[in-house]
Amino acid sequence: QSAVKAEQAEKPGKQLANNEVATGERVKATFVTLARNSELYELIKSIRRVEDRFNRKFNYDWVFLNDEPFTQEFKDLTTAIVSGKTKYGLIPKEHWSYPDFIDQNKAAESRENMKAQRIIYGDSESYRHMCRFESGFFWQNPLLDEYDWYWRVEPGIQIHCDLDYDLFKFMQDNNKLYGFTISIYEFEATIPTLWKHTKDFLKLHPDYIAENNLLDFISNDRGETYNLCHFWSNFEVGNLNFWRSKQYREYFDYLDKTGGFFYERWGDAPVHSLAAALFLNRDQIHYFEDVGYNHGVYTQCPLNAQFRYDHKCHCNPDTDFTFRGYSCGKRYYDVMNMKKPAEWEHYT
Ligand code: GDP
Ligand code: MN
């Protein structure tokens, strides 16, 4: 019995056939996508895939956010394809600009340095606004106020397997707050002082650390140093109330005041991940091993063949990243004492 199958057996509720629409209890959930108008045709593929594999059975809403107004074409096409309601938000300036405590010359110098070092997105100003926005502001958008749960979707992603149960309801029924599909090491040059500042914050608020936290996933030396493991945030199924919590708000504000989003190039993925690993109990974080996911060069593909047939997955297991050297997947299974899929050693 593979771990994938055992996990699947605990999924609550009725499994839906492809032509069935869910009639049971729904939760307060929405998809959320930050995107540019120019990404419409990459995004629409993601949306079509998410609808085909999941949402056409559940009809959850979809919130779109942008730092510029969406075009009519963007709104018309996304509304035509999303099975739930669609909503479009213009991000307020305060959520996508330099705060007054930032020295913009120093920020520009840092971009020049990172460009010379060929650090990915090192010279990009908009990427920094994006990472700061996804860390501290997306969940503050009024369009999300009516929801408890969100699923983040980016342009160009793939879903490889049928998802025949309600992932949001699964999270709610099992007391989960943060869900991921892929974990990976961060480029150290993008976050040289993130862990130092995180430790300083924790010294001020030792009571914010969850008793049964996941520190052993993010550190190999009980918190002395950060091992760079993080959940890849282009896929997230999570609870908005976690980001709205006092602990997270204070953590984000503290990090923001250091200027690291601009003087370095902190990603929202390590920021979200450090918060989840420190402020949540480990059993509140869920690894979705059954999604089958791709973004860019990294893929998750369930290794058990019968599982792939049962869920009509179209991915090649040879591409699965979970147990490869640069993934933090093996570490996650180990620290969580989870049983790895029987096949895992053939895919390292
Ligand atoms: P990567 O996945 O780290 O390579 O970064 P992406 O370029 O995919 O950006 C992450 C997300 O933010 C995607 O959903 C993009 O569509 C979105 N995004 C990035 N930059 C901008 C921007 O300047 N404006 C808007 N509106 N969205 C952006
Ligand atoms: Mn992306």
CSV table of C-alpha atoms and ligand atoms in Angstrom, one decimal:
chain,number,residue,atom,x,y,z
A,1,GLN,CA,0.0,0.0,0.0
A,2,SER,CA,1.7,3.2,-1.1
A,3,ALA,CA,1.6,6.4,1.0
A,4,VAL,CA,-0.3,8.1,-1.8
A,5,LYS,CA,-3.1,5.5,-1.6
A,6,ALA,CA,-3.2,5.6,2.2
A,7,GLU,CA,-3.5,9.4,2.1
A,8,GLN,CA,-6.2,9.3,-0.5
A,9,ALA,CA,-8.3,6.9,1.6
A,10,GLU,CA,-8.7,9.5,4.3
A,11,LYS,CA,-10.0,12.1,2.0
A,12,PRO,CA,-13.5,13.0,3.2
A,13,GLY,CA,-16.7,13.2,1.3
A,14,LYS,CA,-17.8,11.7,-1.9
A,15,GLN,CA,-15.4,11.3,-4.8
A,16,LEU,CA,-17.0,12.9,-7.9
A,17,ALA,CA,-17.0,11.5,-11.4
A,18,ASN,CA,-16.0,13.9,-14.1
A,19,ASN,CA,-19.5,14.8,-15.2
A,20,GLU,CA,-20.8,15.4,-11.7
A,21,VAL,CA,-21.1,18.7,-10.0
A,22,ALA,CA,-20.7,19.0,-6.2
A,23,THR,CA,-23.9,19.5,-4.3
A,24,GLY,CA,-22.5,19.2,-0.8
A,25,GLU,CA,-21.4,21.9,1.6
A,26,ARG,CA,-19.1,24.5,0.2
A,27,VAL,CA,-16.7,26.6,2.1
A,28,LYS,CA,-15.8,30.3,1.8
A,29,ALA,CA,-13.1,30.0,-0.8
A,30,THR,CA,-11.8,31.6,-3.9
A,31,PHE,CA,-9.0,31.3,-6.4
A,32,VAL,CA,-6.6,34.3,-6.5
A,33,THR,CA,-4.4,35.3,-9.4
A,34,LEU,CA,-2.0,38.2,-9.6
A,35,ALA,CA,-1.2,38.8,-13.3
A,36,ARG,CA,-0.4,41.4,-16.0
A,37,ASN,CA,-2.7,42.0,-19.0
A,38,SER,CA,0.1,40.8,-21.2
A,39,GLU,CA,0.0,37.3,-19.5
A,40,LEU,CA,-3.6,36.7,-20.4
A,41,TYR,CA,-3.0,33.8,-22.9
A,42,GLU,CA,-0.5,32.0,-20.6
A,43,LEU,CA,-3.0,32.5,-17.7
A,44,ILE,CA,-6.0,31.3,-19.6
A,45,LYS,CA,-4.3,27.9,-20.1
A,46,SER,CA,-3.8,27.6,-16.3
A,47,ILE,CA,-7.4,28.5,-15.7
A,48,ARG,CA,-8.7,26.0,-18.3
A,49,ARG,CA,-6.6,23.3,-16.6
A,50,VAL,CA,-7.7,24.1,-13.1
A,51,GLU,CA,-11.3,24.2,-14.3
A,52,ASP,CA,-11.0,20.8,-16.1
A,53,ARG,CA,-9.3,19.0,-13.3
A,54,PHE,CA,-11.2,20.6,-10.3
A,55,ASN,CA,-13.3,23.7,-10.5
A,56,ARG,CA,-15.9,22.7,-13.0
A,57,LYS,CA,-17.1,20.3,-10.4
A,58,PHE,CA,-17.1,22.9,-7.6
A,59,ASN,CA,-17.6,26.3,-9.2
A,60,TYR,CA,-15.5,28.4,-6.8
A,61,ASP,CA,-15.0,32.1,-7.5
A,62,TRP,CA,-11.9,33.7,-8.9
A,63,VAL,CA,-10.3,37.0,-7.8
A,64,PHE,CA,-7.9,38.7,-10.2
A,65,LEU,CA,-5.5,41.4,-9.0
A,66,ASN,CA,-3.3,43.7,-11.0
A,67,ASP,CA,-1.2,46.9,-10.4
A,68,GLU,CA,-2.7,48.2,-13.6
A,69,PRO,CA,-6.4,48.2,-14.7
A,70,PHE,CA,-7.4,44.9,-16.4
A,71,THR,CA,-8.4,45.2,-20.1
A,72,GLN,CA,-11.9,44.3,-21.2
A,73,GLU,CA,-10.4,41.4,-23.2
A,74,PHE,CA,-8.8,40.1,-20.0
A,75,LYS,CA,-12.1,40.3,-18.1
A,76,ASP,CA,-14.2,38.9,-20.9
A,77,LEU,CA,-12.1,35.8,-21.6
A,78,THR,CA,-11.5,34.9,-17.9
A,79,THR,CA,-15.2,35.4,-17.1
A,80,ALA,CA,-16.1,33.1,-20.0
A,81,ILE,CA,-14.0,30.3,-18.7
A,82,VAL,CA,-14.2,30.4,-14.9
A,83,SER,CA,-17.2,28.5,-13.7
A,84,GLY,CA,-17.6,30.6,-10.5
A,85,LYS,CA,-18.0,34.3,-10.1
A,86,THR,CA,-15.0,36.5,-11.3
A,87,LYS,CA,-13.9,39.7,-9.6
A,88,TYR,CA,-11.2,42.2,-10.7
A,89,GLY,CA,-9.2,44.4,-8.4
A,90,LEU,CA,-6.8,47.2,-9.0
A,91,ILE,CA,-4.0,47.1,-6.4
A,92,PRO,CA,-3.8,50.3,-4.4
A,93,LYS,CA,-0.6,52.4,-4.7
A,94,GLU,CA,0.3,51.8,-1.0
A,95,HIS,CA,0.6,48.1,-1.8
A,96,TRP,CA,2.8,48.4,-4.8
A,97,SER,CA,5.3,51.3,-4.3
A,98,TYR,CA,8.2,52.3,-2.2
A,99,PRO,CA,7.4,53.0,1.5
A,100,ASP,CA,8.9,56.3,2.6
A,101,PHE,CA,11.5,54.6,4.8
A,102,ILE,CA,13.2,53.0,1.8
A,103,ASP,CA,16.3,54.7,0.4
A,104,GLN,CA,15.6,54.3,-3.3
A,105,ASN,CA,19.3,55.0,-4.2
A,106,LYS,CA,20.4,52.2,-2.0
A,107,ALA,CA,17.7,50.0,-3.6
A,108,ALA,CA,18.9,50.9,-7.1
A,109,GLU,CA,22.5,50.1,-6.1
A,110,SER,CA,21.4,46.7,-4.9
A,111,ARG,CA,19.7,46.0,-8.2
A,112,GLU,CA,23.0,46.9,-10.0
A,113,ASN,CA,25.0,44.6,-7.8
A,114,MET,CA,22.6,41.7,-8.2
A,115,LYS,CA,22.5,42.2,-11.9
A,116,ALA,CA,26.3,42.0,-12.0
A,117,GLN,CA,26.1,38.7,-10.0
A,118,ARG,CA,23.5,37.4,-12.4
A,119,ILE,CA,21.0,36.7,-9.7
A,120,ILE,CA,17.6,35.7,-11.1
A,121,TYR,CA,15.3,38.8,-11.2
A,122,GLY,CA,18.2,40.6,-9.3
A,123,ASP,CA,17.8,43.7,-11.5
A,124,SER,CA,14.0,43.8,-11.5
A,125,GLU,CA,12.1,46.5,-9.6
A,126,SER,CA,8.6,45.1,-10.4
A,127,TYR,CA,9.6,41.6,-9.2
A,128,ARG,CA,10.4,43.1,-5.8
A,129,HIS,CA,7.1,44.9,-5.6
A,130,MET,CA,5.4,41.7,-6.6
A,131,CYS,CA,7.2,39.7,-3.8
A,132,ARG,CA,6.4,42.3,-1.2
A,133,PHE,CA,2.8,42.4,-2.4
A,134,GLU,CA,2.4,38.6,-2.2
A,135,SER,CA,4.0,38.6,1.2
A,136,GLY,CA,2.1,41.5,2.9
A,137,PHE,CA,-0.8,42.7,0.9
A,138,PHE,CA,-2.7,40.3,-1.4
A,139,TRP,CA,-4.7,39.0,1.6
A,140,GLN,CA,-5.6,42.6,2.6
A,141,ASN,CA,-7.4,43.3,-0.7
A,142,PRO,CA,-11.1,44.0,0.0
A,143,LEU,CA,-12.2,41.5,-2.7
A,144,LEU,CA,-10.9,38.7,-0.5
A,145,ASP,CA,-12.6,39.9,2.7
A,146,GLU,CA,-15.6,37.6,2.2
A,147,TYR,CA,-13.4,34.4,2.0
A,148,ASP,CA,-11.5,32.2,4.4
A,149,TRP,CA,-9.6,30.1,1.9
A,150,TYR,CA,-7.6,30.8,-1.2
A,151,TRP,CA,-5.9,28.9,-3.9
A,152,ARG,CA,-3.1,30.8,-5.7
A,153,VAL,CA,-2.8,30.2,-9.5
A,154,GLU,CA,-0.2,31.7,-11.8
A,155,PRO,CA,0.1,31.9,-15.6
A,156,GLY,CA,1.6,28.8,-17.3
A,157,ILE,CA,1.0,26.2,-14.5
A,158,GLN,CA,-0.3,22.7,-15.1
A,159,ILE,CA,-2.5,20.3,-13.0
A,160,HIS,CA,-1.7,16.7,-14.0
A,161,CYS,CA,-4.4,14.7,-12.1
A,162,ASP,CA,-8.1,14.8,-11.6
A,163,LEU,CA,-9.0,16.4,-8.2
A,164,ASP,CA,-12.3,14.7,-7.4
A,165,TYR,CA,-12.7,16.1,-3.8
A,166,ASP,CA,-12.9,19.6,-2.5
A,167,LEU,CA,-9.4,20.7,-1.5
A,168,PHE,CA,-10.7,23.7,0.4
A,169,LYS,CA,-13.1,21.6,2.4
A,170,PHE,CA,-10.4,19.0,3.0
A,171,MET,CA,-8.3,21.7,4.6
A,172,GLN,CA,-11.1,23.0,6.7
A,173,ASP,CA,-12.3,19.6,7.9
A,174,ASN,CA,-8.7,18.5,8.8
A,175,ASN,CA,-7.6,21.7,10.6
A,176,LYS,CA,-5.0,22.5,7.9
A,177,LEU,CA,-4.0,26.2,7.3
A,178,TYR,CA,-1.3,26.0,4.6
A,179,GLY,CA,-1.0,23.5,1.7
A,180,PHE,CA,1.8,23.1,-0.9
A,181,THR,CA,2.9,20.8,-3.7
A,182,ILE,CA,6.6,21.5,-4.3
A,183,SER,CA,9.4,22.5,-1.9
A,184,ILE,CA,12.8,23.6,-2.9
A,185,TYR,CA,16.0,25.4,-1.7
A,186,GLU,CA,16.1,29.2,-2.1
A,187,PHE,CA,19.0,31.1,-3.8
A,188,GLU,CA,20.9,32.3,-0.8
A,189,ALA,CA,22.1,35.5,-2.5
A,190,THR,CA,18.4,36.7,-2.6
A,191,ILE,CA,17.9,36.5,1.2
A,192,PRO,CA,21.3,37.0,2.9
A,193,THR,CA,19.8,38.6,6.0
A,194,LEU,CA,16.3,37.2,6.1
A,195,TRP,CA,17.0,34.6,8.8
A,196,LYS,CA,18.9,37.0,11.0
A,197,HIS,CA,16.0,39.4,11.0
A,198,THR,CA,13.6,36.5,11.5
A,199,LYS,CA,15.6,35.4,14.6
A,200,ASP,CA,15.6,39.0,15.9
A,201,PHE,CA,11.8,39.1,15.5
A,202,LEU,CA,11.4,35.8,17.3
A,203,LYS,CA,13.6,37.1,20.2
A,204,LEU,CA,11.0,39.9,20.7
A,205,HIS,CA,8.1,37.5,20.4
A,206,PRO,CA,9.1,34.0,21.6
A,207,ASP,CA,5.5,33.3,22.4
A,208,TYR,CA,4.6,33.4,18.7
A,209,ILE,CA,6.5,30.2,18.0
A,210,ALA,CA,4.1,27.3,17.8
A,211,GLU,CA,4.8,24.5,20.2
A,212,ASN,CA,4.8,21.8,17.6
A,213,ASN,CA,6.4,23.9,14.8
A,214,LEU,CA,8.3,22.7,11.7
A,215,LEU,CA,11.6,24.3,12.6
A,216,ASP,CA,13.4,21.0,11.7
A,217,PHE,CA,12.3,21.4,8.0
A,218,ILE,CA,13.8,24.9,7.7
A,219,SER,CA,16.9,24.5,9.8
A,220,ASN,CA,19.5,21.7,10.2
A,221,ASP,CA,20.9,23.1,13.5
A,222,ARG,CA,17.8,23.9,15.6
A,223,GLY,CA,17.4,27.4,14.3
A,224,GLU,CA,21.0,28.7,14.2
A,225,THR,CA,20.9,28.9,10.4
A,226,TYR,CA,18.3,28.6,7.7
A,227,ASN,CA,18.8,25.7,5.4
A,228,LEU,CA,16.9,27.6,2.6
A,229,CYS,CA,14.0,25.1,2.3
A,230,HIS,CA,10.7,26.7,1.4
A,231,PHE,CA,7.3,25.8,0.0
A,232,TRP,CA,7.0,27.0,-3.6
A,233,SER,CA,4.4,29.7,-3.4
A,234,ASN,CA,3.2,29.8,-7.0
A,235,PHE,CA,0.8,27.0,-5.8
A,236,GLU,CA,-0.8,27.6,-2.4
A,237,VAL,CA,-4.0,26.4,-0.9
A,238,GLY,CA,-4.3,28.3,2.3
A,239,ASN,CA,-6.3,30.0,5.0
A,240,LEU,CA,-6.4,33.8,4.7
A,241,ASN,CA,-6.9,34.2,8.4
A,242,PHE,CA,-3.4,33.0,8.9
A,243,TRP,CA,-2.0,35.9,7.0
A,244,ARG,CA,-4.5,38.2,8.8
A,245,SER,CA,-3.3,37.1,12.2
A,246,LYS,CA,-1.5,39.4,14.6
A,247,GLN,CA,1.6,37.2,14.5
A,248,TYR,CA,2.0,37.3,10.7
A,249,ARG,CA,1.1,41.0,10.3
A,250,GLU,CA,3.7,41.9,12.9
A,251,TYR,CA,6.3,39.6,11.3
A,252,PHE,CA,5.7,41.1,7.8
A,253,ASP,CA,5.8,44.7,9.2
A,254,TYR,CA,9.0,43.9,11.0
A,255,LEU,CA,10.6,42.4,7.9
A,256,ASP,CA,9.3,45.2,5.7
A,257,LYS,CA,10.9,47.9,7.9
A,258,THR,CA,14.3,46.3,7.5
A,259,GLY,CA,14.1,47.1,3.7
A,260,GLY,CA,15.1,43.6,2.7
A,261,PHE,CA,12.4,43.3,0.1
A,262,PHE,CA,14.2,46.1,-1.8
A,263,TYR,CA,17.8,46.1,-0.6
A,264,GLU,CA,17.9,42.3,-1.1
A,265,ARG,CA,15.4,40.4,-3.1
A,266,TRP,CA,13.3,38.5,-0.6
A,267,GLY,CA,10.8,36.2,-2.2
A,268,ASP,CA,7.3,35.7,-0.9
A,269,ALA,CA,7.9,32.0,-0.9
A,270,PRO,CA,10.6,32.0,1.9
A,271,VAL,CA,8.6,34.6,3.8
A,272,HIS,CA,5.4,32.6,3.7
A,273,SER,CA,7.3,29.4,4.5
A,274,LEU,CA,9.2,30.7,7.5
A,275,ALA,CA,6.0,32.0,8.9
A,276,ALA,CA,4.2,28.8,8.4
A,277,ALA,CA,7.0,26.7,9.7
A,278,LEU,CA,7.4,28.8,12.8
A,279,PHE,CA,3.9,30.0,13.7
A,280,LEU,CA,1.8,26.9,12.8
A,281,ASN,CA,1.9,23.5,14.3
A,282,ARG,CA,3.4,21.0,11.8
A,283,ASP,CA,0.1,19.2,11.4
A,284,GLN,CA,-1.6,22.4,10.2
A,285,ILE,CA,0.6,22.3,7.0
A,286,HIS,CA,-0.5,19.9,4.3
A,287,TYR,CA,1.5,18.4,1.5
A,288,PHE,CA,-0.8,17.8,-1.5
A,289,GLU,CA,1.0,14.8,-3.0
A,290,ASP,CA,-2.0,14.0,-5.2
A,291,VAL,CA,-2.3,17.2,-7.4
A,292,GLY,CA,0.3,16.6,-10.1
A,293,TYR,CA,1.7,20.1,-10.6
A,294,ASN,CA,4.0,21.9,-12.9
A,295,HIS,CA,5.4,25.4,-13.0
A,296,GLY,CA,8.4,26.3,-15.1
A,297,VAL,CA,11.1,23.6,-14.9
A,298,TYR,CA,9.8,21.8,-11.8
A,299,THR,CA,7.1,19.1,-11.7
A,300,GLN,CA,5.3,17.1,-9.2
A,301,CYS,CA,4.0,13.8,-10.5
A,302,PRO,CA,2.6,11.0,-8.3
A,303,LEU,CA,5.0,8.0,-8.5
A,304,ASN,CA,2.4,5.3,-8.0
A,305,ALA,CA,1.2,4.0,-11.4
A,306,GLN,CA,-2.2,2.8,-10.2
A,307,PHE,CA,-2.8,6.2,-8.5
A,308,ARG,CA,-2.0,7.9,-11.8
A,309,TYR,CA,-4.4,5.7,-13.7
A,310,ASP,CA,-7.2,6.1,-11.2
A,311,HIS,CA,-6.8,9.9,-11.3
A,312,LYS,CA,-6.2,10.1,-15.1
A,313,CYS,CA,-2.8,11.9,-14.5
A,314,HIS,CA,-1.0,12.8,-17.7
A,315,CYS,CA,2.5,13.5,-16.2
A,316,ASN,CA,5.6,11.4,-16.7
A,317,PRO,CA,6.9,10.2,-13.3
A,318,ASP,CA,10.5,10.6,-14.5
A,319,THR,CA,10.0,14.3,-14.3
A,320,ASP,CA,8.9,14.2,-10.6
A,321,PHE,CA,11.0,16.6,-8.6
A,322,THR,CA,10.0,15.6,-5.1
A,323,PHE,CA,13.0,13.4,-4.3
A,324,ARG,CA,15.6,15.0,-6.5
A,325,GLY,CA,18.7,16.6,-4.9
A,326,TYR,CA,17.6,20.2,-5.2
A,327,SER,CA,14.1,19.5,-3.7
A,328,CYS,CA,13.3,19.7,0.0
A,329,GLY,CA,10.7,16.9,-0.5
A,330,LYS,CA,12.7,14.1,1.1
A,331,ARG,CA,13.5,16.3,4.1
A,332,TYR,CA,9.8,17.1,4.5
A,333,TYR,CA,8.9,13.4,4.5
A,334,ASP,CA,11.7,12.6,6.9
A,335,VAL,CA,11.0,15.3,9.5
A,336,MET,CA,7.3,14.6,9.3
A,337,ASN,CA,7.9,10.8,9.7
A,338,MET,CA,5.7,10.3,6.6
A,339,LYS,CA,6.0,7.1,4.6
A,340,LYS,CA,7.5,7.8,1.2
A,341,PRO,CA,5.9,6.3,-1.9
A,342,ALA,CA,7.3,2.8,-2.4
A,343,GLU,CA,8.9,3.9,-5.7
A,344,TRP,CA,10.7,6.9,-4.4
A,345,GLU,CA,14.3,5.6,-4.6
A,346,HIS,CA,14.0,5.1,-8.3
A,347,TYR,CA,13.3,8.9,-8.7
A,348,THR,CA,16.2,10.5,-6.8
B,1,GDP,P1,8.3,33.5,-11.0
B,1,GDP,O1,7.3,32.5,-10.9
B,1,GDP,O2,9.1,33.7,-9.7
B,1,GDP,O3,9.2,33.4,-12.2
B,1,GDP,O4,7.6,35.0,-11.1
B,1,GDP,P2,6.4,35.4,-12.1
B,1,GDP,O5,7.0,36.3,-13.2
B,1,GDP,O6,5.6,34.2,-12.5
B,1,GDP,O7,5.5,36.3,-11.2
B,1,GDP,C1,4.8,35.7,-10.1
B,1,GDP,C2,3.3,36.1,-10.2
B,1,GDP,O8,3.2,37.5,-10.1
B,1,GDP,C3,2.7,35.7,-11.5
B,1,GDP,O9,1.3,35.4,-11.2
B,1,GDP,C4,2.8,37.0,-12.4
B,1,GDP,O10,1.7,37.0,-13.3
B,1,GDP,C5,2.7,38.1,-11.3
B,1,GDP,N1,3.4,39.3,-11.6
B,1,GDP,C6,4.8,39.4,-11.7
B,1,GDP,N2,5.2,40.7,-11.9
B,1,GDP,C7,4.0,41.4,-12.1
B,1,GDP,C8,3.7,42.8,-12.3
B,1,GDP,O11,4.6,43.6,-12.5
B,1,GDP,N3,2.4,43.1,-12.4
B,1,GDP,C9,1.4,42.2,-12.2
B,1,GDP,N4,0.1,42.7,-12.3
B,1,GDP,N5,1.6,40.9,-11.9
B,1,GDP,C10,2.9,40.5,-11.9
B,2,MN,MN,5.6,32.2,-12.1
